[in-house]
Amino acid sequence: MPLTTDLPQRVSRIVGATPVLDIHTHLYDPAFGSLLLWGIDDLLVYHYLVSESFRQMDVPYDRFWAASKTEQADFVWDALFVRHSPVSEACRGVLTILHSLGLSPRQKDLKALRKWFGEQRPADYVERVLSAANVSGIGMTNSPFDDEERPFWERNTPRDPRFFAALRIDPLLVAWKQTVPQLRGWGYDVTAELTQRTADEVRRFLSDWTRRIGARYCMVSLPPHFAYPADTETAWLIEHAVLPHCRDHGQPFALMMGVKRAVNPALRMAGDGVGRSDLTALQSLCAAHPQNRFLVTCLARENQHELVVLARKFRNLHPFGCWWFTNTPQLVAEITTMRLELLGTSFTPQHSDARVLDQLGYKWSHSRTILANCLAEKYAAIEAAGWPITDADIQHDATELLSGAFTRFCNG
Ligand code: FIX
Ligand code: ZN
């Protein structure tokens, strides 16, 4: 059979037309009202852009944080789009969004952009964004410890089934002593001392919240120094409460590894950094708990190869996403190619981590382009080795990568 010449076009068409399940975002169901962010000002004050803009302006940190959202957006716009070319990935994202809406950022007219967004009806706009990004489901990040979010769950707000919940438990695992009084205040009989009773009560807390929000998995982000096994509160709570809880509910435990929180506190949410994790901890978790499933993403580029090799050894490990500082075109291409070459299609190449609804547009169009290029290259290589690729093959693989492999992994 002759080799196909239009492979890149076919792959790009099929990957573009395949709906994606976005397994980790910070978006909220529209029923949560103002918690769902959208529009030009929220796009501009995204923490990725805030940290970049401080490199290009002299505004003191306090002056910036004291400003209104509109004024902060003005600072970012001026620093990154008016006075310099917007070449960074986060800046390009804003351009992709505006361009796809038929708006022209090149006019440098922020007032006109604000006027356009101000005229959109929120309900219609949500549909427009989801359909343009071809997103079939959105994983939220739901923290019982978040005072703004908790009341919505306690009120039993009617839900949009496309937005599914994930139980986020960072304070429980990384700040145990501070979390104890909060859990006690909610009626869970825990003590700072780690006892069997405390483990049982943490499990009851996890179970109550999993049921209340209908969580699909339980998630934590961990610092580079996370160790397991270890004589730490984090390791003890994972072993005695979180993993038994996940087994009871048949759910994966998602670990986001390698974030250094508040490297520069003056930058607030934009002040987090990255560090290389010791993946021996993950190896030990996967080996010691074959009945648990682990969804894992690593923030450090240096951890990517080791993560993929571990996934070859442990089928209870599912790598996902190119997280945050690795969500740049060059690194996404490198990581995705490495995963395809070592894992085939048994992983989830990307999640958007969107915090503002409109970002789904750029994050998915940029990621789909790279995924299609990486796949097309692999297909060309196997065609050269005598394995012609049909559209049905491509469709099957695209569905696996964009939703199927994750869904199967979650369902056990
Ligand atoms: O911990 C997380 O879920 C991270 O994604 C966030 O903390 C981070 O702020 C972010 O938005 C990265 O994309
Ligand atoms: Zn996130």
XYZ file of C-alpha atoms and ligand atoms in Angstrom:
426
model
C 0.000 0.000 0.000
C 1.437 3.489 -0.860
C 2.258 5.766 2.055
C -0.369 8.454 2.707
C 0.721 11.967 1.904
C -2.035 13.932 3.641
C -1.452 12.438 7.115
C -0.846 15.754 8.955
C -4.112 17.203 7.605
C -6.125 14.088 8.456
C -4.704 13.886 11.963
C -5.264 17.579 12.598
C -8.879 17.372 11.347
C -9.694 14.325 13.485
C -7.933 15.545 16.640
C -9.700 18.914 16.231
C -13.116 17.268 15.854
C -12.718 14.876 18.813
C -14.302 16.176 22.026
C -11.954 16.454 24.985
C -12.610 15.695 28.630
C -10.645 18.399 30.430
C -9.689 16.505 33.557
C -8.300 19.361 35.675
C -9.303 23.026 35.631
C -10.088 25.717 38.167
C -13.353 26.592 36.424
C -16.727 26.348 38.123
C -20.134 25.209 37.043
C -22.020 28.370 35.883
C -24.473 27.612 38.714
C -21.731 28.839 41.082
C -22.282 32.377 39.736
C -19.387 34.772 40.184
C -16.943 31.928 40.931
C -16.883 31.198 37.193
C -14.509 33.820 35.795
C -14.668 35.044 32.195
C -13.951 38.127 30.083
C -11.006 40.325 29.220
C -10.167 41.661 32.696
C -10.044 38.189 34.271
C -7.964 37.018 31.322
C -5.451 39.814 31.864
C -5.104 39.342 35.619
C -4.430 35.588 35.205
C -1.496 34.846 37.505
C 0.655 33.606 34.590
C 0.440 37.133 33.110
C 0.778 38.932 36.424
C 4.170 37.362 37.122
C 5.332 38.199 33.585
C 4.098 41.771 33.794
C 6.058 42.516 36.982
C 9.202 41.928 34.933
C 8.184 44.730 32.575
C 6.853 47.416 34.941
C 8.046 49.383 37.996
C 4.736 49.305 39.862
C 5.349 48.320 43.516
C 3.681 45.052 44.551
C 1.483 46.792 47.150
C 0.317 49.400 44.661
C -0.676 46.650 42.205
C -2.571 44.582 44.771
C -4.366 47.653 46.148
C -5.689 48.433 42.644
C -9.106 47.331 41.356
C -9.283 44.396 38.948
C -9.783 46.823 36.042
C -6.739 48.843 37.016
C -4.619 45.694 37.463
C -5.718 44.579 34.001
C -4.661 48.023 32.678
C -1.185 47.541 34.191
C -0.796 44.083 32.639
C -2.133 45.188 29.257
C 0.216 48.155 29.145
C 3.283 46.156 30.264
C 2.777 43.091 28.081
C 0.678 44.108 25.080
C 1.283 47.846 24.567
C 4.949 48.298 25.445
C 6.270 44.883 24.358
C 5.458 42.179 21.846
C 3.224 39.505 23.416
C 5.406 36.530 22.523
C 5.120 34.482 25.736
C 2.774 31.482 25.699
C 0.358 33.114 28.160
C 0.278 36.331 26.096
C -0.177 34.391 22.867
C -3.116 32.711 24.578
C -4.918 36.029 24.943
C -4.284 36.770 21.261
C -5.621 33.356 20.204
C -8.796 33.939 22.214
C -9.420 37.441 20.848
C -8.598 36.416 17.298
C -11.000 33.486 17.435
C -13.752 35.850 18.601
C -13.084 38.125 15.616
C -11.599 40.836 17.863
C -8.427 42.672 17.047
C -5.940 43.030 19.903
C -3.550 44.815 17.535
C -5.735 47.931 17.829
C -4.467 48.075 21.437
C -7.914 49.345 22.426
C -8.699 47.749 25.770
C -11.855 49.850 26.213
C -13.347 48.427 23.005
C -12.517 44.889 24.147
C -14.183 45.519 27.511
C -17.255 46.845 25.714
C -17.500 43.698 23.573
C -17.247 41.339 26.551
C -19.717 43.505 28.499
C -22.309 42.895 25.789
C -22.182 39.074 26.001
C -24.935 37.159 27.778
C -23.142 34.852 30.244
C -25.251 31.734 29.497
C -24.756 32.073 25.721
C -21.103 32.832 26.172
C -20.493 29.619 28.155
C -22.047 27.590 25.318
C -20.035 29.461 22.723
C -16.729 28.817 24.509
C -17.410 25.134 25.275
C -18.495 24.425 21.751
C -15.591 26.312 20.115
C -13.093 24.470 22.348
C -14.943 21.183 21.699
C -14.854 20.299 25.390
C -17.297 17.606 26.491
C -16.592 17.678 30.216
C -14.737 19.882 32.675
C -13.086 18.711 35.871
C -13.370 21.338 38.581
C -11.114 21.762 41.621
C -13.381 21.625 44.649
C -12.011 22.388 48.057
C -14.111 22.019 51.198
C -11.539 24.366 52.740
C -12.443 27.209 50.368
C -14.735 29.624 52.186
C -16.112 31.094 48.962
C -16.944 27.737 47.418
C -18.226 25.754 50.408
C -21.566 27.606 50.744
C -22.557 26.574 47.193
C -22.208 22.902 48.096
C -24.007 23.347 51.382
C -26.910 24.942 49.464
C -27.226 22.029 47.015
C -27.175 24.232 43.907
C -28.643 22.532 40.749
C -25.725 21.476 38.587
C -24.590 21.461 34.953
C -23.562 17.791 34.400
C -20.711 18.812 32.070
C -18.818 20.219 35.071
C -17.693 17.324 37.257
C -16.216 17.588 40.731
C -12.795 16.619 42.071
C -12.140 16.719 45.800
C -9.092 18.886 46.502
C -7.457 18.313 49.884
C -4.156 20.244 50.026
C -4.641 21.777 53.510
C -5.426 18.360 54.973
C -2.202 16.834 53.686
C 0.282 19.707 53.747
C -0.905 21.762 56.758
C -2.330 19.159 59.127
C -1.896 21.079 62.416
C -3.739 24.143 61.065
C -6.480 21.944 59.589
C -7.296 20.056 62.789
C -9.321 22.896 64.420
C -11.283 23.376 61.195
C -12.204 19.685 60.973
C -13.124 19.665 64.645
C -15.323 22.737 64.075
C -17.181 20.767 61.381
C -17.822 17.911 63.814
C -14.998 15.496 62.978
C -13.321 14.107 66.084
C -9.691 14.424 64.948
C -6.615 15.246 67.018
C -3.252 16.681 66.004
C -1.820 13.406 67.211
C -2.195 10.766 64.517
C -4.352 8.007 65.977
C -6.645 5.340 64.538
C -9.649 7.442 65.604
C -8.233 10.403 63.669
C -7.700 8.270 60.565
C -11.314 7.039 60.786
C -12.626 10.564 61.183
C -10.569 11.889 58.250
C -12.016 9.057 56.177
C -15.511 10.060 57.279
C -14.767 13.666 56.242
C -13.449 12.558 52.828
C -16.394 10.272 52.319
C -18.973 12.932 53.262
C -17.465 15.423 50.826
C -16.989 12.882 48.046
C -20.694 12.069 48.258
C -21.820 15.661 48.673
C -20.023 16.935 45.585
C -20.087 13.712 43.549
C -16.284 13.781 43.217
C -14.697 11.649 40.538
C -11.263 11.623 42.124
C -9.398 13.049 45.095
C -6.451 15.403 44.489
C -3.485 17.071 46.121
C -0.528 19.166 44.994
C 2.732 18.349 46.750
C 6.070 20.091 47.285
C 9.312 18.706 45.800
C 10.387 17.345 49.194
C 7.379 14.991 49.472
C 8.614 11.588 50.632
C 6.935 8.208 51.020
C 7.278 6.132 53.109
C 8.273 8.719 55.666
C 7.725 9.718 59.242
C 5.597 12.728 58.278
C 1.988 13.737 58.759
C 1.529 13.832 54.989
C 2.725 10.251 54.456
C 0.734 8.955 57.446
C -2.504 10.618 56.343
C -2.098 9.353 52.791
C -1.521 5.809 53.974
C -4.128 5.631 56.736
C -6.905 7.850 55.418
C -6.632 8.938 51.760
C -5.705 5.635 50.141
C -8.269 3.575 52.108
C -10.840 6.244 51.212
C -9.968 5.983 47.503
C -10.241 2.190 47.676
C -13.640 2.420 49.403
C -14.938 4.731 46.704
C -13.148 3.061 43.799
C -11.483 6.355 42.922
C -7.993 7.367 41.809
C -5.800 9.622 43.920
C -4.381 12.464 41.819
C -0.983 13.869 42.737
C 0.420 17.062 41.270
C 4.076 16.889 42.220
C 6.803 19.498 42.437
C 5.206 22.839 43.303
C 7.071 25.195 45.642
C 4.375 27.438 47.070
C 5.071 31.125 47.734
C 8.652 31.345 46.484
C 7.924 35.068 46.261
C 4.948 35.800 48.549
C 4.734 39.406 47.306
C 3.447 38.009 44.019
C 0.599 36.234 45.828
C -0.901 33.521 43.593
C 1.699 34.325 40.944
C 4.510 33.632 43.405
C 4.706 29.821 43.269
C 7.723 28.048 41.802
C 8.950 24.625 40.775
C 11.370 22.047 42.170
C 12.472 18.575 41.141
C 10.626 15.812 43.031
C 12.095 12.543 44.199
C 9.883 10.078 42.338
C 11.051 7.238 44.563
C 8.082 8.360 46.674
C 5.723 7.698 43.784
C 7.381 4.378 43.000
C 6.845 3.308 46.621
C 3.205 4.399 46.570
C 2.476 2.493 43.364
C 4.337 -0.622 44.539
C 2.920 -0.710 48.064
C -0.676 -0.034 47.009
C -1.543 -2.028 43.899
C -5.242 -1.706 44.784
C -4.995 2.089 44.453
C -4.803 4.058 41.223
C -2.648 7.180 40.883
C -3.191 9.996 38.404
C 0.056 11.964 38.300
C 1.491 15.084 36.749
C 4.914 16.556 37.531
C 5.814 20.216 37.341
C 9.554 19.858 36.791
C 10.795 19.099 33.305
C 13.507 16.984 34.957
C 10.870 14.574 36.333
C 9.078 13.857 33.059
C 11.195 10.965 31.797
C 11.231 9.190 35.147
C 7.445 9.557 35.450
C 6.933 7.893 32.072
C 9.313 5.050 32.903
C 7.491 4.475 36.213
C 4.202 4.296 34.328
C 5.675 1.481 32.208
C 6.333 -0.423 35.436
C 3.067 0.263 37.252
C -0.273 0.027 35.522
C -1.904 1.689 38.513
C -0.113 4.908 37.452
C -1.598 7.206 34.800
C 0.456 10.258 33.780
C -1.565 13.291 32.799
C -1.102 16.815 31.507
C 1.741 19.210 30.898
C 1.236 21.289 33.990
C 1.677 25.067 34.273
C 5.367 25.881 33.564
C 5.555 22.843 31.270
C 2.542 24.026 29.276
C 4.694 25.765 26.684
C 4.768 24.551 23.080
C 8.300 23.229 23.122
C 7.891 21.286 26.361
C 4.431 19.977 25.457
C 5.854 18.588 22.207
C 8.825 17.041 24.010
C 6.746 15.481 26.803
C 3.960 14.259 24.508
C 6.401 12.635 22.100
C 8.248 10.962 24.972
C 4.970 9.602 26.364
C 3.786 8.320 22.970
C 7.129 6.642 22.377
C 7.163 4.914 25.777
C 3.483 4.441 26.625
C 1.618 4.326 23.327
C -1.760 5.938 23.918
C -2.197 4.880 27.557
C -1.970 8.353 29.141
C -3.758 11.707 29.147
C -1.605 14.192 27.254
C -3.110 17.383 28.541
C -5.424 19.176 30.944
C -6.070 22.888 30.573
C -5.749 24.116 34.191
C -7.944 26.997 32.949
C -8.941 29.506 35.589
C -10.913 31.737 33.235
C -13.555 30.190 30.983
C -12.249 31.824 27.794
C -8.853 30.145 28.317
C -10.356 26.831 27.236
C -10.235 28.266 23.711
C -6.526 28.903 23.596
C -5.295 26.112 25.824
C -7.093 23.471 23.786
C -6.360 24.898 20.364
C -2.650 25.190 21.202
C -2.513 21.707 22.774
C -4.505 20.006 20.026
C -2.153 21.410 17.383
C 0.861 19.962 19.177
C -0.820 16.630 19.889
C -1.800 16.303 16.223
C 1.767 17.099 15.106
C 3.280 14.560 17.517
C 0.807 11.878 16.440
C 1.289 12.600 12.736
C 5.029 12.146 13.148
C 4.545 8.776 14.871
C 2.043 7.634 12.224
C 4.441 8.594 9.436
C 7.097 6.486 11.144
C 4.891 3.408 11.470
C 3.613 3.809 7.907
C 7.233 3.747 6.797
C 7.508 0.474 8.696
C 4.603 -1.027 6.742
C 1.592 -0.152 8.967
C -0.779 2.106 7.002
C -3.006 4.261 9.199
C -6.711 4.655 8.513
C -8.986 7.468 9.647
C -10.675 4.974 11.959
C -7.308 4.257 13.625
C -6.668 7.951 14.106
C -10.155 8.471 15.515
C -9.684 5.609 17.951
C -6.355 6.970 19.196
C -7.628 10.564 19.451
C -10.591 9.409 21.543
C -8.287 7.402 23.808
C -5.944 10.331 24.335
C -8.605 12.995 24.798
C -10.957 11.087 27.100
C -11.022 7.272 26.784
C -7.813 6.300 28.570
C -8.658 8.568 31.512
C -12.244 7.333 31.799
C -11.174 3.710 31.780
C -8.448 4.375 34.327
C -10.921 6.146 36.639
C -13.465 3.378 36.340
C -10.818 0.806 37.232
O -2.315 23.395 42.220
C -2.880 23.554 41.130
O -3.920 22.977 40.803
C -2.218 24.528 40.181
O -2.659 24.249 38.904
C -2.472 25.941 40.610
O -2.102 26.079 41.932
C -1.777 27.007 39.775
O -2.036 28.218 40.382
C -2.210 27.053 38.355
O -3.179 27.696 38.044
C -1.445 26.373 37.361
O -1.808 26.295 36.200
Zn -4.477 23.358 38.834
